[in-house]
Amino acid sequence: MKRVWLGLIIVIFFGLMSSCAGTRAIMQTAPSTPKKTQQARPEITASTQDQWGNQNTKVARQFQAHIYGDIPAIKGPARVDSIRPIAKDAFNNSANIFEWTMSTRGDIDPFTIVILMPANIVPGETPPIILTQNFCPNHNVIPIAGISKPKNSGFSCDSDGAMSDVFGYFFGRYIMTPPVEMIMNRGYALAVVYPPDFVADNAQTAAPQLARLSNKDNPAGAIMAWAWQASRIVDSLEKSGEFGDIIAYGHSRYGKSALVAAAFDPRIDGVIAHQSGTGGASLSRNKPGETIKLITEGYPHWFTPKYAEYGDDQSALPVDQHQLLALIAPRPIMLGNAKRDVWSDPEGAFHAAMGANPAYALYGSEGLTATKLTEFKPEDDIAFWMRPGTHGVVTEDWPAFLDFLDAHFK
Ligand code: GCU
């Protein structure tokens, strides 16, 4: 009798699990070898460089019109209003920490970013800097006294560590705080930013903020706005003269914004887009896991409303995500993935990388040379990383990110 009950419970459990698209995706795994049949469309046939690696092209405009909304209309660089030293020789003597308060033109609230400088750099040296957009507010990401709390937090990671433990349990050791000491010791500076403090990650609160930024018929969605915020930070990083190459890093929704930032801002020298999925590196056509319909129902404020019109027919979309990667050519991109993260779709990201190769070839770069999703070649200009496990930033991810950075920026 006991066995019958147990069997029944298992059947009900799996029945419930498979009734929802998200949990169904967790039960699947991405293949190690890509299927030959899935091809990136529309194919990249451009024969001149100026159509790729260039932001003023028809394709760049199509991405704005059909997916992300227009680049915010506010012109002019951002500025740093104040710099506050926070700590010296923190994280085991590896980092000097500062907080910058920044403002942009227009009726936009100032925001803060935290800068971590490797403590052991030689004066005059300009380390490459990794610009990280994060899920948790800055004071949680860098848990050091003195860092400002966000004004408009929609999402707290405080709760005396309880929330962060839960967060870490499900989404990996580095979901909140990256391995700062390891990053500093490898010679990279960090800029830490919490995008919802700029534009909220919530449809209602974001609407007036997005309208203020754009003043247009096709206002920026939150992903475009966060990408634009990254560009404004680049204004000030460049102006400071303290840093070398600038790499945009983001996980998941911020992997999407890191790619969009690099696609529209040629001053970003490289990208690490970890599990960026739908609206990020994975092709929209034939997408398993999260479809355009699901993402635009769940997160309507991330995109222009037009994107939802392709929910029932992705093939009508005039662009696909391999072309977003192509806009970044020939700059190095690392695409992070996990075998059990079919919601994001590693295979679709691999096909997007293959689809972007012709644009890289125009610059004499081979782009992606891996032939399997499990083949990590950090020196490739499109490096593909797939580890076992699920969605999150886990112990083995950052060493791989740093290997990619060392291969391109040392
Ligand atoms: C949701 C969403 C994804 C997104 C992810 C994240 O799962 O469906 O598109 O990438 O959140 O940002 O963690």
XYZ file of C-alpha atoms and ligand atoms in Angstrom:
423
model
C 0.000 0.000 0.000
C 2.840 2.336 0.969
C 4.373 1.825 -2.451
C 1.125 2.713 -4.203
C 0.967 6.006 -2.286
C 4.582 6.753 -3.023
C 4.052 5.997 -6.715
C 0.981 8.233 -6.754
C 2.862 11.099 -5.118
C 5.694 10.780 -7.647
C 3.225 10.777 -10.568
C 1.417 13.850 -9.187
C 4.737 15.628 -8.530
C 6.038 15.087 -12.053
C 2.603 15.862 -13.497
C 2.623 19.239 -11.737
C 6.235 19.883 -12.705
C 5.640 19.218 -16.369
C 2.446 21.290 -16.518
C 4.408 24.543 -16.429
C 6.850 25.637 -19.127
C 9.487 26.789 -16.626
C 9.681 23.588 -14.625
C 9.464 21.482 -17.785
C 12.575 23.248 -19.011
C 14.450 22.350 -15.784
C 13.761 18.696 -16.446
C 15.382 18.881 -19.886
C 19.033 19.133 -20.828
C 20.753 20.939 -23.672
C 22.586 18.677 -26.154
C 26.384 18.632 -26.271
C 26.462 18.626 -30.073
C 24.312 21.146 -31.947
C 21.624 19.856 -34.296
C 22.517 20.483 -37.910
C 19.006 21.513 -38.860
C 18.621 24.632 -36.734
C 20.057 27.543 -38.626
C 20.267 31.186 -37.782
C 17.840 33.236 -39.865
C 17.920 35.769 -41.459
C 21.298 34.574 -42.649
C 24.177 37.041 -42.536
C 25.168 37.651 -46.097
C 26.595 41.150 -45.737
C 29.839 41.512 -47.548
C 30.986 44.803 -46.116
C 32.212 45.473 -42.625
C 30.155 48.591 -42.195
C 26.964 46.593 -41.837
C 28.279 44.790 -38.773
C 30.349 46.016 -35.864
C 28.583 49.277 -36.528
C 25.676 50.792 -34.695
C 24.107 53.020 -37.360
C 22.853 50.276 -39.574
C 19.499 49.043 -40.711
C 19.801 46.017 -38.440
C 20.643 48.166 -35.393
C 17.511 50.235 -36.103
C 15.420 47.100 -36.535
C 16.494 45.820 -33.111
C 15.256 49.089 -31.638
C 12.006 49.128 -33.588
C 11.016 45.500 -33.031
C 12.627 44.363 -29.774
C 14.265 46.817 -27.377
C 12.749 50.238 -28.080
C 14.712 53.297 -29.124
C 17.981 54.342 -27.555
C 17.054 57.044 -24.985
C 16.840 60.449 -26.566
C 18.854 62.285 -23.900
C 22.088 63.473 -25.437
C 25.407 64.180 -23.818
C 27.727 62.288 -21.509
C 27.081 61.539 -17.861
C 29.243 63.047 -15.152
C 30.612 62.005 -11.801
C 29.337 64.407 -9.146
C 31.349 63.002 -6.264
C 33.799 60.260 -5.388
C 33.799 58.827 -1.869
C 36.581 56.520 -0.650
C 34.946 53.563 1.105
C 37.754 51.172 2.077
C 41.437 50.524 1.548
C 42.925 47.069 1.191
C 39.556 45.353 1.561
C 38.880 41.742 0.557
C 42.062 40.442 2.080
C 44.196 43.398 1.014
C 43.210 43.025 -2.631
C 40.902 45.987 -3.322
C 40.605 49.721 -2.806
C 36.954 50.735 -2.930
C 35.276 53.983 -3.948
C 31.700 55.047 -4.513
C 30.903 57.339 -7.413
C 27.675 59.333 -7.523
C 26.768 59.919 -11.138
C 24.181 61.952 -12.976
C 23.025 62.182 -16.549
C 21.284 64.970 -18.366
C 17.486 65.152 -18.349
C 15.134 64.727 -15.461
C 16.829 61.545 -14.208
C 17.778 60.819 -10.596
C 21.505 60.496 -9.807
C 22.706 56.966 -9.052
C 25.750 55.421 -7.395
C 28.262 52.869 -8.594
C 30.973 51.131 -6.608
C 34.473 50.958 -8.078
C 36.949 48.338 -6.889
C 40.539 48.926 -7.893
C 43.149 46.158 -7.539
C 45.271 47.227 -4.564
C 48.515 46.039 -6.125
C 48.505 47.992 -9.391
C 51.572 50.015 -10.187
C 50.835 53.785 -10.197
C 49.949 54.896 -13.696
C 48.779 51.433 -14.743
C 45.259 51.322 -16.171
C 43.671 47.922 -15.483
C 40.857 46.562 -17.615
C 37.542 47.032 -15.844
C 34.550 44.697 -15.682
C 31.295 46.612 -15.550
C 28.830 44.380 -13.708
C 25.087 44.934 -13.518
C 23.711 43.012 -10.551
C 20.528 41.505 -9.157
C 21.185 42.789 -5.653
C 21.794 46.382 -4.537
C 25.416 47.524 -4.363
C 25.667 47.265 -0.553
C 24.739 43.568 -0.790
C 27.047 42.825 -3.696
C 29.967 44.464 -1.899
C 29.141 43.890 1.762
C 31.396 46.581 3.227
C 30.224 49.330 5.598
C 29.635 52.715 4.030
C 28.162 51.772 0.664
C 24.898 53.590 -0.063
C 21.630 51.694 -0.067
C 19.472 52.085 -3.154
C 16.690 54.662 -3.222
C 14.285 52.606 -5.284
C 15.017 49.023 -4.440
C 12.396 46.649 -5.743
C 14.289 43.644 -4.530
C 16.063 43.320 -1.226
C 18.891 40.908 -0.587
C 19.162 41.978 3.077
C 17.128 40.114 5.735
C 20.158 39.375 7.884
C 21.579 37.065 5.331
C 18.534 34.785 5.148
C 17.491 36.022 1.750
C 21.032 35.905 0.467
C 21.436 32.330 1.682
C 18.276 31.273 -0.112
C 19.369 33.194 -3.178
C 22.799 31.556 -3.074
C 21.342 28.112 -2.502
C 19.254 28.262 -5.655
C 21.333 30.441 -7.919
C 24.900 29.668 -6.982
C 27.704 30.920 -4.821
C 28.436 33.992 -6.945
C 24.899 35.125 -7.746
C 25.216 38.019 -5.329
C 28.914 38.787 -4.790
C 31.491 37.807 -7.403
C 34.839 36.402 -6.194
C 36.303 39.866 -5.647
C 39.690 38.762 -4.371
C 40.214 36.383 -7.311
C 39.211 39.115 -9.788
C 41.495 41.710 -8.178
C 44.427 39.307 -8.029
C 44.023 38.613 -11.739
C 44.401 42.367 -12.339
C 40.863 43.500 -13.186
C 39.012 46.452 -11.705
C 35.274 46.166 -11.081
C 32.399 48.608 -11.442
C 29.294 47.473 -9.574
C 25.861 48.812 -10.432
C 22.264 48.004 -9.525
C 20.153 48.885 -12.588
C 16.712 48.901 -10.881
C 17.881 51.952 -8.974
C 17.923 53.694 -12.362
C 14.888 52.088 -14.046
C 12.810 49.766 -11.860
C 12.396 46.137 -12.782
C 8.667 46.384 -12.476
C 6.213 47.307 -15.227
C 4.263 49.935 -13.279
C 7.178 51.783 -11.696
C 9.283 51.568 -14.838
C 6.669 53.085 -17.174
C 7.046 56.777 -16.163
C 10.831 56.382 -15.834
C 11.093 54.978 -19.350
C 8.818 57.696 -20.701
C 11.037 60.364 -19.119
C 14.124 58.854 -20.708
C 12.697 58.554 -24.162
C 9.958 61.090 -25.028
C 9.237 59.124 -28.153
C 6.691 56.882 -29.895
C 8.894 53.869 -29.319
C 10.273 54.328 -25.798
C 13.192 52.256 -24.593
C 12.267 49.078 -22.744
C 14.080 48.438 -19.448
C 16.779 46.322 -21.131
C 17.633 49.163 -23.496
C 17.511 51.620 -20.571
C 19.892 49.501 -18.488
C 22.179 49.188 -21.513
C 22.065 52.962 -21.906
C 22.926 53.349 -18.212
C 25.959 51.102 -18.810
C 26.999 53.426 -21.644
C 26.692 56.454 -19.395
C 28.972 54.720 -16.897
C 31.392 54.098 -19.777
C 31.388 57.889 -20.404
C 32.764 58.437 -16.927
C 35.105 55.436 -16.810
C 36.723 56.660 -20.018
C 36.889 60.241 -18.871
C 38.629 59.259 -15.621
C 41.582 57.889 -17.587
C 42.070 55.276 -14.849
C 41.059 52.190 -16.782
C 42.022 50.227 -19.870
C 39.578 47.996 -21.747
C 35.975 47.961 -20.588
C 34.113 44.653 -20.438
C 30.352 44.468 -19.877
C 29.286 41.536 -17.707
C 25.780 40.407 -16.833
C 23.846 37.349 -15.836
C 20.459 36.507 -17.322
C 18.395 39.729 -17.707
C 21.628 41.688 -17.283
C 23.313 39.383 -19.787
C 20.724 40.677 -22.228
C 21.486 44.296 -21.284
C 25.260 43.670 -21.498
C 24.869 42.448 -25.090
C 22.609 45.356 -26.022
C 25.041 47.813 -24.422
C 27.948 46.436 -26.464
C 25.873 46.240 -29.658
C 25.075 49.950 -29.402
C 28.277 51.229 -27.817
C 31.547 50.524 -29.629
C 33.560 51.733 -26.612
C 32.694 48.490 -24.821
C 35.619 46.238 -25.698
C 34.168 42.854 -24.767
C 31.142 41.135 -23.263
C 30.452 38.263 -20.896
C 26.772 37.404 -21.265
C 25.961 34.567 -18.912
C 22.708 32.671 -19.546
C 21.211 35.650 -21.361
C 18.563 33.502 -23.099
C 15.510 34.955 -24.811
C 16.086 38.508 -26.017
C 19.797 37.886 -25.317
C 22.078 35.462 -27.128
C 19.569 32.688 -27.914
C 17.772 32.632 -31.249
C 14.086 33.530 -31.081
C 13.126 31.185 -33.887
C 12.283 27.622 -32.766
C 13.109 28.505 -29.206
C 12.496 25.910 -26.506
C 11.969 27.068 -22.909
C 11.051 30.731 -22.755
C 9.354 31.939 -25.931
C 8.718 35.533 -27.027
C 5.130 35.043 -25.900
C 6.177 33.999 -22.393
C 8.818 36.683 -21.923
C 6.609 39.514 -23.131
C 3.759 38.326 -20.886
C 6.040 37.986 -17.854
C 8.253 41.032 -18.393
C 6.419 43.449 -20.740
C 8.479 46.430 -19.515
C 11.770 44.932 -20.744
C 10.931 45.491 -24.425
C 9.083 47.686 -26.875
C 5.397 46.591 -27.016
C 5.940 45.657 -30.665
C 8.027 42.610 -29.639
C 4.914 40.903 -28.205
C 3.379 40.931 -31.699
C 5.847 38.200 -32.677
C 4.660 35.948 -29.852
C 2.688 33.715 -32.194
C 4.995 33.985 -35.180
C 8.692 34.419 -34.468
C 9.552 33.923 -38.130
C 7.951 37.305 -38.902
C 10.558 39.051 -36.743
C 12.865 40.820 -39.220
C 15.978 40.133 -37.118
C 17.236 37.371 -34.868
C 19.744 37.311 -32.036
C 22.797 36.167 -34.027
C 22.595 39.610 -35.621
C 22.845 41.223 -32.194
C 26.119 39.325 -31.730
C 27.150 40.403 -35.234
C 26.697 44.054 -34.257
C 29.406 43.478 -31.641
C 31.887 42.001 -34.167
C 34.826 41.678 -34.001
C 34.954 42.353 -30.251
C 35.270 39.287 -27.986
C 32.076 37.807 -26.544
C 31.778 34.993 -24.024
C 28.432 33.201 -23.864
C 27.916 31.367 -20.564
C 25.448 28.485 -20.361
C 24.352 25.540 -18.233
C 23.310 22.127 -19.432
C 20.016 22.149 -17.502
C 19.130 25.716 -18.414
C 16.939 24.926 -21.398
C 14.712 27.844 -20.349
C 17.552 30.071 -21.644
C 18.405 27.608 -24.441
C 22.173 26.974 -24.748
C 21.707 25.308 -28.125
C 19.976 28.396 -29.531
C 22.889 30.509 -28.251
C 25.363 28.177 -29.954
C 23.490 28.494 -33.251
C 23.426 32.273 -32.795
C 27.206 32.246 -32.318
C 27.622 30.136 -35.460
C 25.255 32.482 -37.277
C 27.358 35.517 -36.256
C 30.575 33.995 -37.602
C 30.264 35.531 -41.104
C 30.294 39.007 -39.515
C 33.428 38.138 -37.523
C 35.004 36.733 -40.688
C 34.668 40.152 -42.343
C 37.198 41.358 -39.768
C 39.499 38.392 -40.226
C 38.280 36.737 -37.011
C 37.154 33.146 -36.803
C 34.515 33.964 -34.196
C 33.356 30.660 -32.718
C 35.528 27.666 -33.614
C 34.059 25.175 -31.116
C 31.976 22.458 -32.713
C 30.356 21.267 -29.502
C 28.569 23.167 -26.788
C 30.895 21.582 -24.233
C 34.081 22.698 -25.991
C 35.324 25.799 -24.159
C 37.873 27.795 -26.135
C 38.507 30.968 -24.141
C 40.744 32.413 -26.863
C 37.927 32.384 -29.445
C 36.382 35.756 -30.257
C 33.048 34.093 -29.561
C 33.822 31.751 -26.677
C 31.119 29.321 -25.658
C 30.942 27.963 -22.117
C 28.525 25.286 -20.975
C 28.861 23.660 -17.569
C 26.632 21.095 -15.886
C 23.821 22.346 -13.654
C 21.155 24.996 -13.821
C 20.566 28.737 -13.978
C 22.878 30.747 -11.731
C 26.465 31.868 -11.187
C 28.331 28.974 -9.609
C 31.866 28.240 -8.445
C 33.252 27.181 -11.807
C 31.787 30.120 -13.764
C 34.084 32.958 -12.679
C 37.378 31.114 -13.265
C 36.121 30.434 -16.801
C 35.128 34.094 -17.273
C 38.591 35.150 -16.130
C 40.296 32.701 -18.501
C 38.357 34.296 -21.343
C 39.348 37.778 -20.162
C 43.006 36.827 -19.808
C 42.997 35.405 -23.344
C 41.739 38.698 -24.785
C 42.622 41.566 -22.481
C 45.997 40.787 -20.916
C 13.369 34.962 -15.883
C 13.186 35.331 -17.340
C 14.499 35.264 -18.116
C 15.579 36.017 -17.392
C 15.672 35.526 -15.966
C 16.668 36.236 -15.093
O 13.629 33.602 -15.784
O 12.237 34.455 -17.861
O 14.343 35.787 -19.414
O 16.781 35.892 -18.092
O 14.413 35.694 -15.333
O 16.979 37.378 -15.318
O 17.111 35.607 -14.132
